[in-house]
mmCIF file of the C-alpha atoms, coordinates in Angstrom:
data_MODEL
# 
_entry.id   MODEL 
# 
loop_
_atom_site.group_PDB 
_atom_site.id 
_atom_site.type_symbol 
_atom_site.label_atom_id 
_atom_site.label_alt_id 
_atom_site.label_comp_id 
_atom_site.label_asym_id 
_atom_site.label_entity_id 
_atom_site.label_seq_id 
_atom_site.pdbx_PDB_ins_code 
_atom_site.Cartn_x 
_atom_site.Cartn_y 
_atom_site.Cartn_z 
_atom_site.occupancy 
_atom_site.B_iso_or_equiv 
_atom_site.pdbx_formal_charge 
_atom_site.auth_seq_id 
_atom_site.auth_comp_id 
_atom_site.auth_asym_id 
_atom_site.auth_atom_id 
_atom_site.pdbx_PDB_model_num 
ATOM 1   C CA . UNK A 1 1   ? 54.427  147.191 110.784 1.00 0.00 ? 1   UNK A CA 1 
ATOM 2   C CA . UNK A 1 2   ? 54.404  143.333 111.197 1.00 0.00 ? 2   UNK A CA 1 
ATOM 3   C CA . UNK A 1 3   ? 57.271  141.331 110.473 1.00 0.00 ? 3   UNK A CA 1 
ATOM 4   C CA . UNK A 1 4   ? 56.657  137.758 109.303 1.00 0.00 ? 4   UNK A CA 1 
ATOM 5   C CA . UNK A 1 5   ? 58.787  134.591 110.928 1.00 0.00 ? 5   UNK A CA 1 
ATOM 6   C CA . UNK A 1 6   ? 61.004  134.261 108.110 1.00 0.00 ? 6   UNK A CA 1 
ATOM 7   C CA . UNK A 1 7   ? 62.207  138.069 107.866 1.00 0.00 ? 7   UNK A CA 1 
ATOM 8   C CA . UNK A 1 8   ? 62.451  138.001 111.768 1.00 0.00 ? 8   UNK A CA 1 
ATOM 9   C CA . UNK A 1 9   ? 65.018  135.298 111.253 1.00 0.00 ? 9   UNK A CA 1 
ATOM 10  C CA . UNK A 1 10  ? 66.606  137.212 108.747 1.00 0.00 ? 10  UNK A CA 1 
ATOM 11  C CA . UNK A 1 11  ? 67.271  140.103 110.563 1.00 0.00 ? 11  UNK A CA 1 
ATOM 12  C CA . UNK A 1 12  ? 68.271  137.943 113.606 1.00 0.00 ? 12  UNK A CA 1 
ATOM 13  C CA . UNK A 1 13  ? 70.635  136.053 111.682 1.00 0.00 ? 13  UNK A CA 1 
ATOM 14  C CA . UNK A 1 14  ? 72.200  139.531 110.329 1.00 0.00 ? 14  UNK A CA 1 
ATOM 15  C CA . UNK A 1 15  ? 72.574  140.936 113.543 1.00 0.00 ? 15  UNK A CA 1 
ATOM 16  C CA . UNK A 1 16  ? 74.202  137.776 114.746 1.00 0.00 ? 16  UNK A CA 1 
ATOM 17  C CA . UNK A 1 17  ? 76.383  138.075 111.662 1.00 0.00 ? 17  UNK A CA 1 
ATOM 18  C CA . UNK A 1 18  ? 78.075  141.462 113.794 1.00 0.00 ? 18  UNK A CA 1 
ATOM 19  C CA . UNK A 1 19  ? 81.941  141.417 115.083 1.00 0.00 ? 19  UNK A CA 1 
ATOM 20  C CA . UNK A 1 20  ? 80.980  142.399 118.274 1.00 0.00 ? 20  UNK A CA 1 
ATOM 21  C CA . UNK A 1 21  ? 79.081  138.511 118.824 1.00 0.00 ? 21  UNK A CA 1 
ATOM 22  C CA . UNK A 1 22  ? 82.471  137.327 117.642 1.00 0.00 ? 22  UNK A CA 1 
ATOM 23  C CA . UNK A 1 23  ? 82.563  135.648 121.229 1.00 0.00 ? 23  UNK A CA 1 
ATOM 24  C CA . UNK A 1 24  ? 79.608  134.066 121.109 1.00 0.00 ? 24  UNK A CA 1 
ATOM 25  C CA . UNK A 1 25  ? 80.010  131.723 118.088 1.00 0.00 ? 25  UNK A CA 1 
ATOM 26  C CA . UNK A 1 26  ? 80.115  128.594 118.869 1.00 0.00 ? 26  UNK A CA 1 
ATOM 27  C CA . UNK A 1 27  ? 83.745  126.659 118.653 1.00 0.00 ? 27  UNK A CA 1 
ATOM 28  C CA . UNK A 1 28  ? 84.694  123.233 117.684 1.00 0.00 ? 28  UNK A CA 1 
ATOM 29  C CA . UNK A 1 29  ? 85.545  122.570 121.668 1.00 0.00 ? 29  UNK A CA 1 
ATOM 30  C CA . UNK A 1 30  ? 82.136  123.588 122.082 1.00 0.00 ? 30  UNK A CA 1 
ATOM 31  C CA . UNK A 1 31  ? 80.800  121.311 119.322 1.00 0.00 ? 31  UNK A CA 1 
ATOM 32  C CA . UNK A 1 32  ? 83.061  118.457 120.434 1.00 0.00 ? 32  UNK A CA 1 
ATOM 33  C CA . UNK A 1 33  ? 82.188  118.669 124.099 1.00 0.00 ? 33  UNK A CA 1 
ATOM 34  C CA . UNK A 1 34  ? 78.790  118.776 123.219 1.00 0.00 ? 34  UNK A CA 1 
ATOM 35  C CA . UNK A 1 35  ? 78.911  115.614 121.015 1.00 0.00 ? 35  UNK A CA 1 
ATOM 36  C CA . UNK A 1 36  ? 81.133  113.567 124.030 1.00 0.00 ? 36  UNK A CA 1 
ATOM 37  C CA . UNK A 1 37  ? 78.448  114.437 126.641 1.00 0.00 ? 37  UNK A CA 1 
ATOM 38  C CA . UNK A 1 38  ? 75.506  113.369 124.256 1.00 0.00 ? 38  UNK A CA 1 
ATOM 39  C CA . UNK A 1 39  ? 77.089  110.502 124.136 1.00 0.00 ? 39  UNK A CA 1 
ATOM 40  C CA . UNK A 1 40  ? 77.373  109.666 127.107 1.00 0.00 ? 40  UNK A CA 1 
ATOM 41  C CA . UNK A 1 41  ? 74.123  110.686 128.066 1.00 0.00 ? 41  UNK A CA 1 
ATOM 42  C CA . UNK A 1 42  ? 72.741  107.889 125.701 1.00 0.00 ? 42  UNK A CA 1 
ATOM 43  C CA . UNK A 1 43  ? 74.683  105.153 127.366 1.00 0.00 ? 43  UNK A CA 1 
ATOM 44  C CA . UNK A 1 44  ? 71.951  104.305 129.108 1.00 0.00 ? 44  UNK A CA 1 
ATOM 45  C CA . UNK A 1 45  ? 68.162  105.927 129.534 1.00 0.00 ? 45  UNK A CA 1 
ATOM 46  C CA . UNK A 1 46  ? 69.906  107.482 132.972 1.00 0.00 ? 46  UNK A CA 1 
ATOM 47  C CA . UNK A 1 47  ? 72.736  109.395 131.301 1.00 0.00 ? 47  UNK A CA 1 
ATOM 48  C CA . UNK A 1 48  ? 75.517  110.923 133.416 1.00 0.00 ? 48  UNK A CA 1 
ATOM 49  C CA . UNK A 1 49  ? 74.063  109.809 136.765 1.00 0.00 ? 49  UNK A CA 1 
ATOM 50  C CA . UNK A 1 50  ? 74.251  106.310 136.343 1.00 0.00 ? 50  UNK A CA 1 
ATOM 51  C CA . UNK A 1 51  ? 76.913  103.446 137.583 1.00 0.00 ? 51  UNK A CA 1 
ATOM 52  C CA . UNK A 1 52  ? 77.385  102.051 134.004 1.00 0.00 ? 52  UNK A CA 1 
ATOM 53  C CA . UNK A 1 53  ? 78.391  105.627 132.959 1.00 0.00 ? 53  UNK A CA 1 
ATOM 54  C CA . UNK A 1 54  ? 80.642  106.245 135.950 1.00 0.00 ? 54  UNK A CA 1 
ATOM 55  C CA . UNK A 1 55  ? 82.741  102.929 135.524 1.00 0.00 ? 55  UNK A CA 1 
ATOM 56  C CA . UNK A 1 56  ? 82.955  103.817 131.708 1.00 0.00 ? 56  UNK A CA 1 
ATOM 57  C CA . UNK A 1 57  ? 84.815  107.287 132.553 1.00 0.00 ? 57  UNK A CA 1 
ATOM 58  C CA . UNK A 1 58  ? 87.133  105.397 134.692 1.00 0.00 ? 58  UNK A CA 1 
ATOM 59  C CA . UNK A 1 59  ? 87.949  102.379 132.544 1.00 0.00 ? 59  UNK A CA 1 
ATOM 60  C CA . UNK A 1 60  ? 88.514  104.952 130.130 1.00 0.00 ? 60  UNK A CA 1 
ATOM 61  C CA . UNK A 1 61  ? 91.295  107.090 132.269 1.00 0.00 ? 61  UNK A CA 1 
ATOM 62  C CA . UNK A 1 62  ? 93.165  104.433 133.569 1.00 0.00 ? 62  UNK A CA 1 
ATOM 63  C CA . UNK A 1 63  ? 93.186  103.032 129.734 1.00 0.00 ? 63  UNK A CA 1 
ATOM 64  C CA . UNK A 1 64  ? 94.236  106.684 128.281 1.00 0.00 ? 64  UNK A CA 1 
ATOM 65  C CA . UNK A 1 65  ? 96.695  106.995 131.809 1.00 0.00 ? 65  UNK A CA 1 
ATOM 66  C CA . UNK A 1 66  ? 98.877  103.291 131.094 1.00 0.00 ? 66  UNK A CA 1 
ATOM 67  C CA . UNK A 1 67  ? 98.852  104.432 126.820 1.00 0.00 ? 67  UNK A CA 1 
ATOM 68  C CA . UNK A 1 68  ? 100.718 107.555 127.842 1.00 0.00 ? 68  UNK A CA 1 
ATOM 69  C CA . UNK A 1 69  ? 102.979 106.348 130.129 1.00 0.00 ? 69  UNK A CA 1 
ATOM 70  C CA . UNK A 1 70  ? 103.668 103.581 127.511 1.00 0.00 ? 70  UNK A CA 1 
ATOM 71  C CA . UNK A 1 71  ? 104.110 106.000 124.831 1.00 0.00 ? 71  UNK A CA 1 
ATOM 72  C CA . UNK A 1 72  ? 106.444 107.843 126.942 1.00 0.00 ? 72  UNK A CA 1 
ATOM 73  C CA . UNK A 1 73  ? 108.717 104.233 127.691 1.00 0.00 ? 73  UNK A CA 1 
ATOM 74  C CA . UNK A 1 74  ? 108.843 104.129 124.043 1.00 0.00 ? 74  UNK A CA 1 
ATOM 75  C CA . UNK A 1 75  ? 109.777 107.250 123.257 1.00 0.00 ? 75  UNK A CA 1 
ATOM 76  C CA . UNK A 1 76  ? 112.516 107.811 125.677 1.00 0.00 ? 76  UNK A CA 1 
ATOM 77  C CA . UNK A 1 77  ? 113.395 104.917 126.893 1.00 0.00 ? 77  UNK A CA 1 
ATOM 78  C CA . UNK A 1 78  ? 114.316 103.725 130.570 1.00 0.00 ? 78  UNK A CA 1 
ATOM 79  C CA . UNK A 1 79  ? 114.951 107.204 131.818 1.00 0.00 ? 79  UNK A CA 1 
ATOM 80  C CA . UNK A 1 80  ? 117.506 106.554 134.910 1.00 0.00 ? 80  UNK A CA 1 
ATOM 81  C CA . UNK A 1 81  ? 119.609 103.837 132.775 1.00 0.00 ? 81  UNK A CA 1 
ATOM 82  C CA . UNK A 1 82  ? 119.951 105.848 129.610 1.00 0.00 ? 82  UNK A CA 1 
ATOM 83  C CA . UNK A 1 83  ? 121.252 108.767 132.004 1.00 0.00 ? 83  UNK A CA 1 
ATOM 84  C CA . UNK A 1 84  ? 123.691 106.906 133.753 1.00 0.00 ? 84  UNK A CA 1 
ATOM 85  C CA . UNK A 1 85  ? 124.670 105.857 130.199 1.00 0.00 ? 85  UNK A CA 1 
ATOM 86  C CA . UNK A 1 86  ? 125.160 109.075 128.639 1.00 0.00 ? 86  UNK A CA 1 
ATOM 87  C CA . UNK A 1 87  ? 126.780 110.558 131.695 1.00 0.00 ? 87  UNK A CA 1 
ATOM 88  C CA . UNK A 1 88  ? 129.683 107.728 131.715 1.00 0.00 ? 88  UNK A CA 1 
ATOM 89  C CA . UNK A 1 89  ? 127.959 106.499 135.257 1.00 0.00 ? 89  UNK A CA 1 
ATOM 90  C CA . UNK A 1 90  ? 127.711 102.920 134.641 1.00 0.00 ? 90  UNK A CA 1 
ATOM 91  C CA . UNK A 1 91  ? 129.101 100.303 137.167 1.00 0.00 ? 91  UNK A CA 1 
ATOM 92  C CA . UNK A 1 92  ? 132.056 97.814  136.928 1.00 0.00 ? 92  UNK A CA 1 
ATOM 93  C CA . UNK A 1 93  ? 131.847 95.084  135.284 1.00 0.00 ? 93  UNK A CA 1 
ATOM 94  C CA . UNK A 1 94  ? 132.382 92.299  137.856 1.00 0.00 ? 94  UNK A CA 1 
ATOM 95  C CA . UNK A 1 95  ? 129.569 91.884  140.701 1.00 0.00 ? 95  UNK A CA 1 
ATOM 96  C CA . UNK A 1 96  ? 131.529 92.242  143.891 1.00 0.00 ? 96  UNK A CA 1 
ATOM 97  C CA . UNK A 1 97  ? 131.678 88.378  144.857 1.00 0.00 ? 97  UNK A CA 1 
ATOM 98  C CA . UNK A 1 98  ? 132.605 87.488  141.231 1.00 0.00 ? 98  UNK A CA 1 
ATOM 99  C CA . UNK A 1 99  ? 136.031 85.394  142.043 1.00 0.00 ? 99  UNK A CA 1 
ATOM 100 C CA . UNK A 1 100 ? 136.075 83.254  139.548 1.00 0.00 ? 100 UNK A CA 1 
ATOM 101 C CA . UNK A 1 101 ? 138.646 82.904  137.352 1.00 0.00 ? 101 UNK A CA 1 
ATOM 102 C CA . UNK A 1 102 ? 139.052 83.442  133.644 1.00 0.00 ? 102 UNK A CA 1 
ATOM 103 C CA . UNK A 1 103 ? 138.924 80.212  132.736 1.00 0.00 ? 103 UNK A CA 1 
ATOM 104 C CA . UNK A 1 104 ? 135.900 79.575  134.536 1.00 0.00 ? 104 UNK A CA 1 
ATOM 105 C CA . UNK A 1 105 ? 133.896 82.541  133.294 1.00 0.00 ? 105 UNK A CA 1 
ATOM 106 C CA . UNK A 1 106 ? 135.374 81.743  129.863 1.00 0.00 ? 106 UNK A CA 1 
ATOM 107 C CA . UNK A 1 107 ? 133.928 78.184  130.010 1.00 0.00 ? 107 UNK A CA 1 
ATOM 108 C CA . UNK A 1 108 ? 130.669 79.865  131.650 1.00 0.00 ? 108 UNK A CA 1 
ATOM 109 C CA . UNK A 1 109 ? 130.588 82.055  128.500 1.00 0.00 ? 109 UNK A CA 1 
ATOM 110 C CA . UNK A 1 110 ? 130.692 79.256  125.793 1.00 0.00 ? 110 UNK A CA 1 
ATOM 111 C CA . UNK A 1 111 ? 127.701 77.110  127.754 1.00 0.00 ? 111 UNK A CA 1 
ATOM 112 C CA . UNK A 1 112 ? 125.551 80.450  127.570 1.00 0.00 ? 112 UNK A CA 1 
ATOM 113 C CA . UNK A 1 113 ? 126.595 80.380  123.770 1.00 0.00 ? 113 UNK A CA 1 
ATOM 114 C CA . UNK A 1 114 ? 125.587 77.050  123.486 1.00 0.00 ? 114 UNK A CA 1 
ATOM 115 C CA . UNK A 1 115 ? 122.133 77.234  125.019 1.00 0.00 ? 115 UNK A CA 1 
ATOM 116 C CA . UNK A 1 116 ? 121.313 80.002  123.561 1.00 0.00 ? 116 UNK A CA 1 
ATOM 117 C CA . UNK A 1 117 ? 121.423 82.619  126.004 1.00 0.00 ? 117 UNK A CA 1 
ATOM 118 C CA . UNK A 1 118 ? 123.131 85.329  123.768 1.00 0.00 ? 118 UNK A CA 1 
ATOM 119 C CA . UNK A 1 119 ? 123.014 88.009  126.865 1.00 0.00 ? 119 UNK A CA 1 
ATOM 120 C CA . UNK A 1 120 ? 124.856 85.866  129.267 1.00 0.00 ? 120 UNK A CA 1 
ATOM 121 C CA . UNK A 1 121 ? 127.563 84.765  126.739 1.00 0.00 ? 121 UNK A CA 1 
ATOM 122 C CA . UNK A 1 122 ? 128.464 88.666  126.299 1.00 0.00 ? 122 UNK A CA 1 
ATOM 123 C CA . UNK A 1 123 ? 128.319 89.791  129.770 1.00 0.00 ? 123 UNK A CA 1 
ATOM 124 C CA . UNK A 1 124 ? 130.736 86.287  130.930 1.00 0.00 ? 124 UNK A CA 1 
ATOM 125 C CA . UNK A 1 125 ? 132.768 86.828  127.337 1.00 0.00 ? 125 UNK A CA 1 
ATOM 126 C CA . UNK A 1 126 ? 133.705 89.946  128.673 1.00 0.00 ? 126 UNK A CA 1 
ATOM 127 C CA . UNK A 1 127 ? 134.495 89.367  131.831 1.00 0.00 ? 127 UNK A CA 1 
ATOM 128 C CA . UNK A 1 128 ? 136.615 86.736  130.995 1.00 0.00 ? 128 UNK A CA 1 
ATOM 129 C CA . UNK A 1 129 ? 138.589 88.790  128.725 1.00 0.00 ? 129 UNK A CA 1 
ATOM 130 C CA . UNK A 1 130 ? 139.082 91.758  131.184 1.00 0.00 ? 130 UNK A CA 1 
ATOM 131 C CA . UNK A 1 131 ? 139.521 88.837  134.275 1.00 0.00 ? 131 UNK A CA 1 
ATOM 132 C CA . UNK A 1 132 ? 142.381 87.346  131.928 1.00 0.00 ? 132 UNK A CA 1 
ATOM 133 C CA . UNK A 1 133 ? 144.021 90.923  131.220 1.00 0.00 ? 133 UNK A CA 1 
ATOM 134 C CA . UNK A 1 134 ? 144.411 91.043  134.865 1.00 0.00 ? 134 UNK A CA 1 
ATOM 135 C CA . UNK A 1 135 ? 145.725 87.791  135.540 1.00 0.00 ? 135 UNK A CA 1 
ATOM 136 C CA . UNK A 1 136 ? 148.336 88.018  133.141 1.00 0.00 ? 136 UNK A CA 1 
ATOM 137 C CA . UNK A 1 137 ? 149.310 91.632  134.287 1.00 0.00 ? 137 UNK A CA 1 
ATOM 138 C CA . UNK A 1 138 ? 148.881 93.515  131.020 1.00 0.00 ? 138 UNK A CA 1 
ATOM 139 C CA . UNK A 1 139 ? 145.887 95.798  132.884 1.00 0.00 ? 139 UNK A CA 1 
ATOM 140 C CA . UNK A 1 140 ? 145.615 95.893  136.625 1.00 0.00 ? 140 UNK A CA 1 
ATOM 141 C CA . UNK A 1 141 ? 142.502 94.645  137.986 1.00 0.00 ? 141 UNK A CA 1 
ATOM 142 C CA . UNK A 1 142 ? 141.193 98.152  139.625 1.00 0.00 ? 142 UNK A CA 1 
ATOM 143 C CA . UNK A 1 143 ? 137.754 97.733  141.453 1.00 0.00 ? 143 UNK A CA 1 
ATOM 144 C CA . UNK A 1 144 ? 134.918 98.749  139.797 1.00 0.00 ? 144 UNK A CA 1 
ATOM 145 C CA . UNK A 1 145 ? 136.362 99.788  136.493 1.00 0.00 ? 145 UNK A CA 1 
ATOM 146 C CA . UNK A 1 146 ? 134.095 99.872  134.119 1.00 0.00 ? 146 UNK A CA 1 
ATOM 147 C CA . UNK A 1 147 ? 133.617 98.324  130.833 1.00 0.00 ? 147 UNK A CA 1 
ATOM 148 C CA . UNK A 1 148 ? 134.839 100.865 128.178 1.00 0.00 ? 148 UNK A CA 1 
ATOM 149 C CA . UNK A 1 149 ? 137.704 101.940 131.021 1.00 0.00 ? 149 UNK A CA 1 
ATOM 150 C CA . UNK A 1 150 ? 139.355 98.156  130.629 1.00 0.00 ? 150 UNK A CA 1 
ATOM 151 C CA . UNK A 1 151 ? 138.964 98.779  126.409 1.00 0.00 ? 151 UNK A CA 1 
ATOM 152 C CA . UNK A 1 152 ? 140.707 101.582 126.588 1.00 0.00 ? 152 UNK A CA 1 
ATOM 153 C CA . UNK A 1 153 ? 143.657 100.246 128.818 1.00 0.00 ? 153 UNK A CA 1 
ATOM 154 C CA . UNK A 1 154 ? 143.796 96.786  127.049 1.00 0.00 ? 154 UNK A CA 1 
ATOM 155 C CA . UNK A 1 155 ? 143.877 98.925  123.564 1.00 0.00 ? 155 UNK A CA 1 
ATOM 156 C CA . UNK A 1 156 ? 147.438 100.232 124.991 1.00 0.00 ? 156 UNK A CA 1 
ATOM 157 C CA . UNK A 1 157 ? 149.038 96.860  124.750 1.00 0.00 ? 157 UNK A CA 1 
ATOM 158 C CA . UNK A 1 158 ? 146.609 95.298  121.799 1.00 0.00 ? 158 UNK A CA 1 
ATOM 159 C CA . UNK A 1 159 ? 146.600 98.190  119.637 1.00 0.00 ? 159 UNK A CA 1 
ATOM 160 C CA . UNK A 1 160 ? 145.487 96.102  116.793 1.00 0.00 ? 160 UNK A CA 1 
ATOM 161 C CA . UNK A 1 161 ? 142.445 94.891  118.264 1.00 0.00 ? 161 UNK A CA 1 
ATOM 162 C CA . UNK A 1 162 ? 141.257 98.694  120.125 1.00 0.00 ? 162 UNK A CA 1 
ATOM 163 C CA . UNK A 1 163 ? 138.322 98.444  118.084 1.00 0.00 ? 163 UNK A CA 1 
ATOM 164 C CA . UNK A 1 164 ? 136.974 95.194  118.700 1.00 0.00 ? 164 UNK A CA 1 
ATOM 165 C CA . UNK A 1 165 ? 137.575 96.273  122.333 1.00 0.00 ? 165 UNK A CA 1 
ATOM 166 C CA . UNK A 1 166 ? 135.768 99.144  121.972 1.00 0.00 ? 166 UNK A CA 1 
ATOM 167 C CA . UNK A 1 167 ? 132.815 97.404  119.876 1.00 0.00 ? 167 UNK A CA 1 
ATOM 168 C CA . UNK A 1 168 ? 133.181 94.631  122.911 1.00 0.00 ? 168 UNK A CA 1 
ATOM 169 C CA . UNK A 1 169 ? 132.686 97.153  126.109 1.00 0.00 ? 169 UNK A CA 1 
ATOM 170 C CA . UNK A 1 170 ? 129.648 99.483  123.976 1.00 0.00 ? 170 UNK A CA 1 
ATOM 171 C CA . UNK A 1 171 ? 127.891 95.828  123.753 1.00 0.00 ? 171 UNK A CA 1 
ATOM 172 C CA . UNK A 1 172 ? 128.505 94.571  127.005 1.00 0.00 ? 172 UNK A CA 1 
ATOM 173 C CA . UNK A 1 173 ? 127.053 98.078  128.429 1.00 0.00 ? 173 UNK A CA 1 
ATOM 174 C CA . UNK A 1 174 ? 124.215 97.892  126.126 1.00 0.00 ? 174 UNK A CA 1 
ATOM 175 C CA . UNK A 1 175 ? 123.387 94.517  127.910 1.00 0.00 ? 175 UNK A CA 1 
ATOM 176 C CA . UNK A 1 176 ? 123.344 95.228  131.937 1.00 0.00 ? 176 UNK A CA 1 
ATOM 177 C CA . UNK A 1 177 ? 122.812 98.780  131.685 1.00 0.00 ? 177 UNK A CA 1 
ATOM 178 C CA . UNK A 1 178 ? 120.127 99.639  128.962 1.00 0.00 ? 178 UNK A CA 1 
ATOM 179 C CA . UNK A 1 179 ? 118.536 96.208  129.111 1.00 0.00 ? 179 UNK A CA 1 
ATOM 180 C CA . UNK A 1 180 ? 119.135 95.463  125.399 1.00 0.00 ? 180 UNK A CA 1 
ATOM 181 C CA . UNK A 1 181 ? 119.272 91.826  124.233 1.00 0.00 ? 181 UNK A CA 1 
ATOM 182 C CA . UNK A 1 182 ? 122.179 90.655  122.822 1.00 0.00 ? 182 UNK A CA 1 
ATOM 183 C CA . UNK A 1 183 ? 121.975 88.559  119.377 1.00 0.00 ? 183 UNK A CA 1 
ATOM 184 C CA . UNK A 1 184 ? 124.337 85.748  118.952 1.00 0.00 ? 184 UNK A CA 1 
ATOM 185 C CA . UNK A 1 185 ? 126.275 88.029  116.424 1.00 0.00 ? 185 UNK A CA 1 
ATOM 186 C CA . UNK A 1 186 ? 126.870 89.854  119.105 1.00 0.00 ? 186 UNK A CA 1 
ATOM 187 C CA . UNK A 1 187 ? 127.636 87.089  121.547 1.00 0.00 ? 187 UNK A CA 1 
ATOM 188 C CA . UNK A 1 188 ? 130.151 85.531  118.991 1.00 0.00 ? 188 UNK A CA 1 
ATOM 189 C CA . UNK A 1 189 ? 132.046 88.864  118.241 1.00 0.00 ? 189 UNK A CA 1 
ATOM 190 C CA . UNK A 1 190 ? 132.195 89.264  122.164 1.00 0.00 ? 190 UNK A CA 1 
ATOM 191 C CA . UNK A 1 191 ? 133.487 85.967  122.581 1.00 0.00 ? 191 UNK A CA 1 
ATOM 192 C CA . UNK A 1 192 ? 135.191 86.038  119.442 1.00 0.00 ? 192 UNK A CA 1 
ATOM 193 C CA . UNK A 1 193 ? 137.235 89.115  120.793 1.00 0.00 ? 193 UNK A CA 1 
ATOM 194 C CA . UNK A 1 194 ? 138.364 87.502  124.268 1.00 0.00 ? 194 UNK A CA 1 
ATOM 195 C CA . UNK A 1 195 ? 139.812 84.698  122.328 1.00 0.00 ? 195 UNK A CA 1 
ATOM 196 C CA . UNK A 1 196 ? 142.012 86.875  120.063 1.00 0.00 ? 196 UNK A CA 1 
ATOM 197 C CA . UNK A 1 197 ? 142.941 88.833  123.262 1.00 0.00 ? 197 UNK A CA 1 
ATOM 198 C CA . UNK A 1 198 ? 143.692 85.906  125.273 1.00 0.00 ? 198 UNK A CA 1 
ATOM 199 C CA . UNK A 1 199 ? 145.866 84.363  122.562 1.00 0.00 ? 199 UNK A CA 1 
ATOM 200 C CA . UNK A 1 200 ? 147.502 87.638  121.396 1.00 0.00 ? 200 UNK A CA 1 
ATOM 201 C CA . UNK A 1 201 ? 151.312 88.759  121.770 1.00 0.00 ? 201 UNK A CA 1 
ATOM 202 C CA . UNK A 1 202 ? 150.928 91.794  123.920 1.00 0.00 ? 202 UNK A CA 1 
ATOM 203 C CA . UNK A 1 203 ? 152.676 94.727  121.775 1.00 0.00 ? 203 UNK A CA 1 
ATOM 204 C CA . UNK A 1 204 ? 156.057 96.113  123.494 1.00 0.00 ? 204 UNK A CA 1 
ATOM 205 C CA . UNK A 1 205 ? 155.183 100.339 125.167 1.00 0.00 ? 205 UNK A CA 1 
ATOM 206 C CA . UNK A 1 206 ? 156.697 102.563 127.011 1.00 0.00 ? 206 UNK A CA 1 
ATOM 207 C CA . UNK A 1 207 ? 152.944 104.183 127.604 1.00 0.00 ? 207 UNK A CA 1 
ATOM 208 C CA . UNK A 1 208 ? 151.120 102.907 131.112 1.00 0.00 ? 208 UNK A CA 1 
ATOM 209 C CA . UNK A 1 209 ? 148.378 101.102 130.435 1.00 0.00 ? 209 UNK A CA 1 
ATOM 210 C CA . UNK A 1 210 ? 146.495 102.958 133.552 1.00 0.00 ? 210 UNK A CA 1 
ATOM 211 C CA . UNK A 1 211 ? 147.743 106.859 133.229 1.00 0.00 ? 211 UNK A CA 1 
ATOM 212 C CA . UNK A 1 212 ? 149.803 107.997 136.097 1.00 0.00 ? 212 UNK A CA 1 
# 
């Protein structure tokens, strides 16, 4: 018996049609990488082979490479100082050949106010607050404390202004450690803060202002 073209096709396509060629259908990966390679085969009358091809896979890698790391900035942030935020690691807040007094960094404070640079106004406002706690012996200047440490001392002796404080230090970390920029709401309420400390009656306590 002869079988025309069209019924061969028929019965090819049937038997095709059969679970057990499940695993030989073709997939959308299959489809997909078939469509990338064709194009790049019509880049140019050479395809794959040639230089124009070759520095268009590479352009392309180092383009889809920087994207992800960006993405990944972005998304999480500056890995190493978000840690040592989280984990309470951050440094002290004076530099160690900061001497100046807190006057000085006062004063330093206002001129970053006044030219605008709100970052420097907070990280000076604060350390002339925690510079003048020390020099008027309400909270002990100990090395390398850190920020949030002098909030919570000073917050023993100017209970009425703890959360200012504690707004104060969280900004002040924000600044060095996470690299945020400050705003000059921010700078003011920094600076605003070491002027209410500074001309504050220190309350009368029994409690240490550095635990024992």
């Amino acid at each position: 018996m002869t079988i025309d073209p069209d019924d061969a096709r028929r019965l090819l396509e049937r038997e095709l049609e059969r679970s057990e060629y499940d695993g030989a259908h073709v997939t959308w990966w299959d489809r997909a990488s078939r469509a990338a390679l064709d194009w790049l085969g019509s880049l140019r009358a050479d395809g794959l082979g040639s230089p124009a091809v070759a520095h268009t896979l590479l352009w392309t890698a180092v383009v889809v490479l920087v994207a992800v790391v960006v993405l990944l900035v972005v998304a999480r942030g500056l890995p190493r100082r978000r840690a040592r935020l989280a984990d309470g690691q951050v440094g002290g807040v004076f530099d160690d050949d900061d001497l100046r007094p807190a006057s000085a960094i006062a004063e330093d404070a206002r001129a970053a106010l006044r030219a605008g640079d709100w970052s420097r106004a907070v990280l000076d406002g604060y350390r002339a607050l925690a510079r003048g706690l020390g020099e008027r012996d309400l909270v002990p200047d100990v090395p390398g404390a850190t920020a949030r440490a002098i909030a919570g001392r000073a917050a023993v002796v100017f209970p009425a202004e703890a959360a200012r404080l504690e707004r104060a230090a969280a900004t002040f970390d924000e600044v060095r450690y996470l690299g945020a920029e400050a705003t000059e709401r921010t700078a003011r309420d920094v600076l605003d803060t070491e002027h209410a400390v500074r001309t504050a009656r220190p309350a009368r306590t029994t409690t240490p202002a550095v635990p024992a």
